[in-house]
Coordinates of C-alpha atoms in Angstrom, one line a residue:
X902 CA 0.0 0.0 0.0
X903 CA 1.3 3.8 -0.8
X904 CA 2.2 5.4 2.2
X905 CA 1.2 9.2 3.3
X906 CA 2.9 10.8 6.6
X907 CA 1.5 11.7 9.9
X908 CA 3.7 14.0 11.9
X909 CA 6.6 12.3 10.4
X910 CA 5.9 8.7 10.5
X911 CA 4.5 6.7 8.1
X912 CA 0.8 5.1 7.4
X913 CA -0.9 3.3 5.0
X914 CA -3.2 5.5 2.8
X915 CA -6.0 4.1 3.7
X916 CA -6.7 3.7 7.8
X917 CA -9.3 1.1 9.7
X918 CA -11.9 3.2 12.0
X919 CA -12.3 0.8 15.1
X920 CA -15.7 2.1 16.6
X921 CA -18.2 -0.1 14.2
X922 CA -16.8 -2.9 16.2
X923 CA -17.6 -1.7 20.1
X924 CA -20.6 0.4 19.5
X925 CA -24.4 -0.6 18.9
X926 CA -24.7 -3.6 16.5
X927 CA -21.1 -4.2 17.0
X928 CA -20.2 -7.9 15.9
X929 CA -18.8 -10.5 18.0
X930 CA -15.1 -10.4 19.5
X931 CA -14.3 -13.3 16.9
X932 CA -14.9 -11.3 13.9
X933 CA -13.9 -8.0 15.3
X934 CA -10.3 -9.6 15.7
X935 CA -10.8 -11.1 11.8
X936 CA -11.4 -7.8 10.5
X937 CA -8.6 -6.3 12.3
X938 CA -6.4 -8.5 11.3
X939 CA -7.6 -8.2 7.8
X940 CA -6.7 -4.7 8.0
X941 CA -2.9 -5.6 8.5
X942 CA -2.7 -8.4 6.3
X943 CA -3.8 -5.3 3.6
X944 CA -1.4 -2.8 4.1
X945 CA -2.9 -1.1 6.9
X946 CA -0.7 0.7 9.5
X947 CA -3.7 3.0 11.1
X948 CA -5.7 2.4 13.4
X949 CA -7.9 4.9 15.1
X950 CA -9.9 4.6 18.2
X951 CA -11.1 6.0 21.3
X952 CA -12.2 5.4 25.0
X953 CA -15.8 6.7 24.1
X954 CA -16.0 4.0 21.4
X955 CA -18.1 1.9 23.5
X956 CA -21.8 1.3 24.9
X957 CA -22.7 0.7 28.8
X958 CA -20.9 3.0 31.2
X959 CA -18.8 0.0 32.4
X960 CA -17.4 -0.9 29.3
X961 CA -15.6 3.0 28.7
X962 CA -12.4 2.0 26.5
X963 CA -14.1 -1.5 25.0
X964 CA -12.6 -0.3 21.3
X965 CA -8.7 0.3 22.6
X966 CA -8.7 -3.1 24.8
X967 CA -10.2 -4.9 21.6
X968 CA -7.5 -3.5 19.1
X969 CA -4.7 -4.2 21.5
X970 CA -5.6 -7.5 21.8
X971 CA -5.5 -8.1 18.3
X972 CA -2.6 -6.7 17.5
X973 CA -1.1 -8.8 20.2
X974 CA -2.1 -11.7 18.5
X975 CA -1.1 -10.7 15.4
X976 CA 2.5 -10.6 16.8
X977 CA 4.9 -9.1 14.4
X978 CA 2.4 -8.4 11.8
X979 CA 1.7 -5.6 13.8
X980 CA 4.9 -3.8 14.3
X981 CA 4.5 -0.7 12.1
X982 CA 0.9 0.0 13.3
X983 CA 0.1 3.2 14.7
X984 CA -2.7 3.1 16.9
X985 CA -4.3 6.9 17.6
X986 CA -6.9 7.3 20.3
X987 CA -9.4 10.0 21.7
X988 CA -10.5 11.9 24.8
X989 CA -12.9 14.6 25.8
X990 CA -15.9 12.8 24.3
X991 CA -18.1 10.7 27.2
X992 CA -21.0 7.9 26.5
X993 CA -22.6 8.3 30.0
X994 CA -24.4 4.8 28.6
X995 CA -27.9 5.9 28.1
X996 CA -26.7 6.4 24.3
X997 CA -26.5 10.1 24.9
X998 CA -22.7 11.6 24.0
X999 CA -21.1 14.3 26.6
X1000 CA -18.7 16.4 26.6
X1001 CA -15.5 17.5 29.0
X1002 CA -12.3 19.3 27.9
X1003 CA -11.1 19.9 31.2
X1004 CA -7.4 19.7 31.2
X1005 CA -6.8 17.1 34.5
X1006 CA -9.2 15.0 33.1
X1007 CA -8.1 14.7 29.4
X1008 CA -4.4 14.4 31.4
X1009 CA -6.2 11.2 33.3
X1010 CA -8.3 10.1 30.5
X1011 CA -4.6 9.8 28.0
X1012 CA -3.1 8.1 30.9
X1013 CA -5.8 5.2 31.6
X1014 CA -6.0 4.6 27.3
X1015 CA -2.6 4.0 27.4
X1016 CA -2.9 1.5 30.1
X1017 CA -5.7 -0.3 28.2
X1018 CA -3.6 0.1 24.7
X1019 CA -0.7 -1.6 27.0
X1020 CA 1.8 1.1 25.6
X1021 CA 4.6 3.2 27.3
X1022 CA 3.2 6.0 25.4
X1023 CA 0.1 6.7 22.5
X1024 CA 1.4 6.9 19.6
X1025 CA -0.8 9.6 18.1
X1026 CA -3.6 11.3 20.9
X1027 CA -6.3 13.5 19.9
X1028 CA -9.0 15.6 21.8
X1029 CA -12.0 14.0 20.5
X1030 CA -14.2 17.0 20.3
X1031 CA -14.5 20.7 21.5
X1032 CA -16.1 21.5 25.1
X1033 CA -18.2 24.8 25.3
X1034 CA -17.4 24.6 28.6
X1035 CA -13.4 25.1 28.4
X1036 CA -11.6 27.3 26.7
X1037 CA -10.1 25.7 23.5
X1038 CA -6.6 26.8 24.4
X1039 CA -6.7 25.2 27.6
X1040 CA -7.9 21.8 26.7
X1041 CA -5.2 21.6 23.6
X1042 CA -2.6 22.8 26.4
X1043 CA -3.3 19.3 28.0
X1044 CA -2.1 17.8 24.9
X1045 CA 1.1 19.8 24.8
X1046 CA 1.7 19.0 28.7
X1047 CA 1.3 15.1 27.5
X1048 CA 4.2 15.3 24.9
X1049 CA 6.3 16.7 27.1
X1050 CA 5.7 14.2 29.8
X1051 CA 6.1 11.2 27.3
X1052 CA 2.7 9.8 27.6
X1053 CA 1.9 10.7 23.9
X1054 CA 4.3 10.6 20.8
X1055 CA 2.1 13.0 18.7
X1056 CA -0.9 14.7 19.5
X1057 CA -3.9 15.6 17.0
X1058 CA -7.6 17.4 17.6
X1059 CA -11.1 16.2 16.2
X1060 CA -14.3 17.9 14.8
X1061 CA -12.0 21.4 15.0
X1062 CA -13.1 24.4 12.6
X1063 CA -9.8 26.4 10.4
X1064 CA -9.6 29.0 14.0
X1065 CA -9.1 25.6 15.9
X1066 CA -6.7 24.5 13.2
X1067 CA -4.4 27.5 13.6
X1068 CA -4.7 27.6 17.7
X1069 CA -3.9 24.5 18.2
X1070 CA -1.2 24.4 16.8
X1071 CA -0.2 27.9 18.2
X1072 CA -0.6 25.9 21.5
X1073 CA 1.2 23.3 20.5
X1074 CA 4.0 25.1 19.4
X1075 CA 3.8 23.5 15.8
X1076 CA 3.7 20.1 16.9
X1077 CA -0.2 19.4 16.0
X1078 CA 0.1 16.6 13.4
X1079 CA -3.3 15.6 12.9
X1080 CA -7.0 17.1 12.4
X1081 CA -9.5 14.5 12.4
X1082 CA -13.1 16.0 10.7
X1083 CA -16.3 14.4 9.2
X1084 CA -15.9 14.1 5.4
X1085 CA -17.3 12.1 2.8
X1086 CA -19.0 12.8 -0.6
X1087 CA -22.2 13.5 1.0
X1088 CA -20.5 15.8 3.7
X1089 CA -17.8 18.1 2.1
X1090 CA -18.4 20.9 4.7
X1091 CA -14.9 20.1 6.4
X1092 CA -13.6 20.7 2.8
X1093 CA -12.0 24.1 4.1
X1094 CA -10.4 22.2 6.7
X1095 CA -8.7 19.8 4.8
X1096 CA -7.6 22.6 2.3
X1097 CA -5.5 24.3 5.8
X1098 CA -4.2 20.6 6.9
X1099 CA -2.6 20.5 3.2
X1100 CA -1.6 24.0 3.7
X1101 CA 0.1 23.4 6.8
X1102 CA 1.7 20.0 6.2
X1103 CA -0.4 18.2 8.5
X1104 CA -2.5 15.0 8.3
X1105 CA -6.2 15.1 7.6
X1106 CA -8.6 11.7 8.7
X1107 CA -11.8 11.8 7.4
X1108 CA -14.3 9.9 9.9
X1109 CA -17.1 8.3 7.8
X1110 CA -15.2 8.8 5.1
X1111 CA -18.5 6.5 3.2
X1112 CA -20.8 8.7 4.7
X1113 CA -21.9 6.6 8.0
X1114 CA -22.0 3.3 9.4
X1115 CA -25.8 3.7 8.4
X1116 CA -25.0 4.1 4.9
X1117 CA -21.9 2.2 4.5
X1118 CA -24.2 -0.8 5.5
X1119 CA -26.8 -0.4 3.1
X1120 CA -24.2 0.0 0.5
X1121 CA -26.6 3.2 -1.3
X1122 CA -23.6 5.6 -1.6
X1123 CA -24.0 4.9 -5.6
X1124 CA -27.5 5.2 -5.4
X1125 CA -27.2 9.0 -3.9
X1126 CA -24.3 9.6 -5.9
X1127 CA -24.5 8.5 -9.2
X1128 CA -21.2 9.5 -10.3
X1129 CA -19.4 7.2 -8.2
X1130 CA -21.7 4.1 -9.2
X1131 CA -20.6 4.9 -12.7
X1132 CA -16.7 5.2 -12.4
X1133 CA -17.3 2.2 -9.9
X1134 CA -19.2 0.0 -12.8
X1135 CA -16.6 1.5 -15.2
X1136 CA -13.6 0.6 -12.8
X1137 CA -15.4 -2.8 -11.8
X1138 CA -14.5 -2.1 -8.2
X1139 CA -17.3 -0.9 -5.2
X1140 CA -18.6 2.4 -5.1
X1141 CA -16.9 2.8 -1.3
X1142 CA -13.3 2.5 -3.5
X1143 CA -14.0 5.1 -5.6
X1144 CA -15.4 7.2 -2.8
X1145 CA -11.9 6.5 -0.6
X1146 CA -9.6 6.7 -4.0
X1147 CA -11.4 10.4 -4.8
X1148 CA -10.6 11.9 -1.2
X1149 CA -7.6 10.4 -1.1
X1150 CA -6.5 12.3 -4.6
X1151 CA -7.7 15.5 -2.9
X1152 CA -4.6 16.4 -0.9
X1153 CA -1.3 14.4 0.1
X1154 CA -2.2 14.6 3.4
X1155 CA -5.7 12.8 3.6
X1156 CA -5.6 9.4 5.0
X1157 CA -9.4 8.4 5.4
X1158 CA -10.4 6.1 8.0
X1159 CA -13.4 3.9 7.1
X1160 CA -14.8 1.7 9.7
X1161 CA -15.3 -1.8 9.4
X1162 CA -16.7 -4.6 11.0
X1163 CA -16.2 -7.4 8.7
X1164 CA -13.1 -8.6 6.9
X1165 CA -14.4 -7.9 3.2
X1166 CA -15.0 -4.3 3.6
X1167 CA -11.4 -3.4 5.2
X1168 CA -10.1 -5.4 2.1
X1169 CA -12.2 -3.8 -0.1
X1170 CA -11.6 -0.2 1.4
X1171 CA -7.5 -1.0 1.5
X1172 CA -7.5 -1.3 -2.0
X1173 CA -8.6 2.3 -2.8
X1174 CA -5.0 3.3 -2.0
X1175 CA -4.0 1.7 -4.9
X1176 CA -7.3 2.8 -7.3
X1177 CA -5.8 6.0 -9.3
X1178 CA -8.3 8.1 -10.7
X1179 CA -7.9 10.3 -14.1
X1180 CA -8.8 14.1 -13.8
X1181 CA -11.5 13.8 -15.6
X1182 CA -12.9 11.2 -13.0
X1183 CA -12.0 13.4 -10.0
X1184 CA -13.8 16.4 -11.6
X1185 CA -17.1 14.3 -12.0
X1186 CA -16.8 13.2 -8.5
X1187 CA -16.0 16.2 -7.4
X1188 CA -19.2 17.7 -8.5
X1189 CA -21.4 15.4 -7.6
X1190 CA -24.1 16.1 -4.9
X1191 CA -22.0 19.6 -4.6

């Protein structure tokens, strides 16, 4: 698989989302472990995660101890993987989604991942999503305090707007290597985003980058978009490929990260790294549903 950088180490193009497998209608611990290991035997050095990947309020970090115990098993398979995790984003378990950005607790949330990850340090942290309720600056200041102290390698932010972008990294001192948005054909609103990130030299990861677990299930993205269907039936490959090969021929510095809960659509998705689109494809995608 092509390779893209993320603060200086590199991934495969094309990532593995982990939270299909530990939230609602996630499969069983068999087949999670198949698809994971799928994933590697495809090229695929990303992994992303987080403790709120989960659903009761007993099971907080269910996604990180399931990814770490595949890529134990695995053994040396999984060497050059580089798991990224989240904090600042809560399932209380009554499937409602909180917030907190407070600095001790992302400090104490980083810590206990790492401990479930069974790592000396998390190879790439982010702050999952902004909290009203703290200033930006301080909550990103966590993440610069956690490089310093060794618990994280790299540190990255999620669901950040282009003022986010540029104060994080202000915070940071230069060292944010990662912004982690929503984007997909049907949701290009973080394309402004991603434009900074390839300004800036720094690594931009789509989440549901096919548009949803709802929709990635049904397998309608060529219905909605009927560009895609048609460079996929020209192609002969799935609809999703095209989707993940047209992002990724957007910047250098995309590296989407589809989810997956079965091994045939992390093979499937790995193999847009290696599906090069023409111009004249990328312009048709690129206007449809615009």
């Amino acid at each position: 698989m092509q390779t893209r950088s993320i603060g200086g180490r590199q991934v495969g193009a094309i990532g593995l989302g982990g939270m299909p497998m530990s939230i609602e209608g996630r499969p069983d611990t068999a087949r999670s472990i198949a698809t994971i290991h799928a994933a590697l035997d495809a090229g695929v050095t990303l992994i992303d995660t987080a403790d709120a990947y989960h659903v009761g309020a007993d099971e907080v970090g269910h996604n990180e101890e399931l990814i770490a115990t595949a890529l134990r098993s695995a053994g040396s398979a999984a060497d050059d993987v580089l798991v990224a995790t989240k904090g600042g984003h809560l399932r209380p378990g009554d499937g409602s989604w909180t917030r907190n950005g407070d600095p001790a607790y992302l400090k104490q949330a980083a810590k206990a991942s790492a401990r479930r990850l069974g790592v000396d340090a998390i190879g790439l942290y982010q702050f999952h999503r902004p909290d009203p309720a703290v200033p930006y600056a301080d909550s990103v200041g966590a993440l610069a305090d956690l490089l310093d102290d060794g618990v994280i390698q790299m540190a990255g932010i999620s669901n950040a707007d282009p003022d986010q972008i540029r104060e994080a990294n202000e915070v940071l001192g230069g060292r944010l290597v990662s912004v982690q948005n929503q984007f997909s054909p049907r949701f290009r609103s973080s394309l402004p985003e991603l434009e900074l990130c390839a300004e800036l030299g720094i690594a931009f990861l789509p989440w549901s980058p096919l548009g949803g677990i709802a929709l990635a299930r049904s397998g309608e993205l060529g219905a909605d978009f009927a560009a895609f269907l048609d460079v996929a039936r020209e192609r002969e490959v799935s609809p999703f490929r095209v989707a993940l090969a047209w992002e990724l021929a957007l910047a250098p510095v995309v590296v989407p990260i589809p989810g997956a809960s079965r091994p045939e659509s992390v093979t499937d998705s790995a193999a847009a790294a290696e599906l090069v689109l023409s111009d004249d494809e990328i312009a048709r995608l690129g206007a449809a549903g615009a």
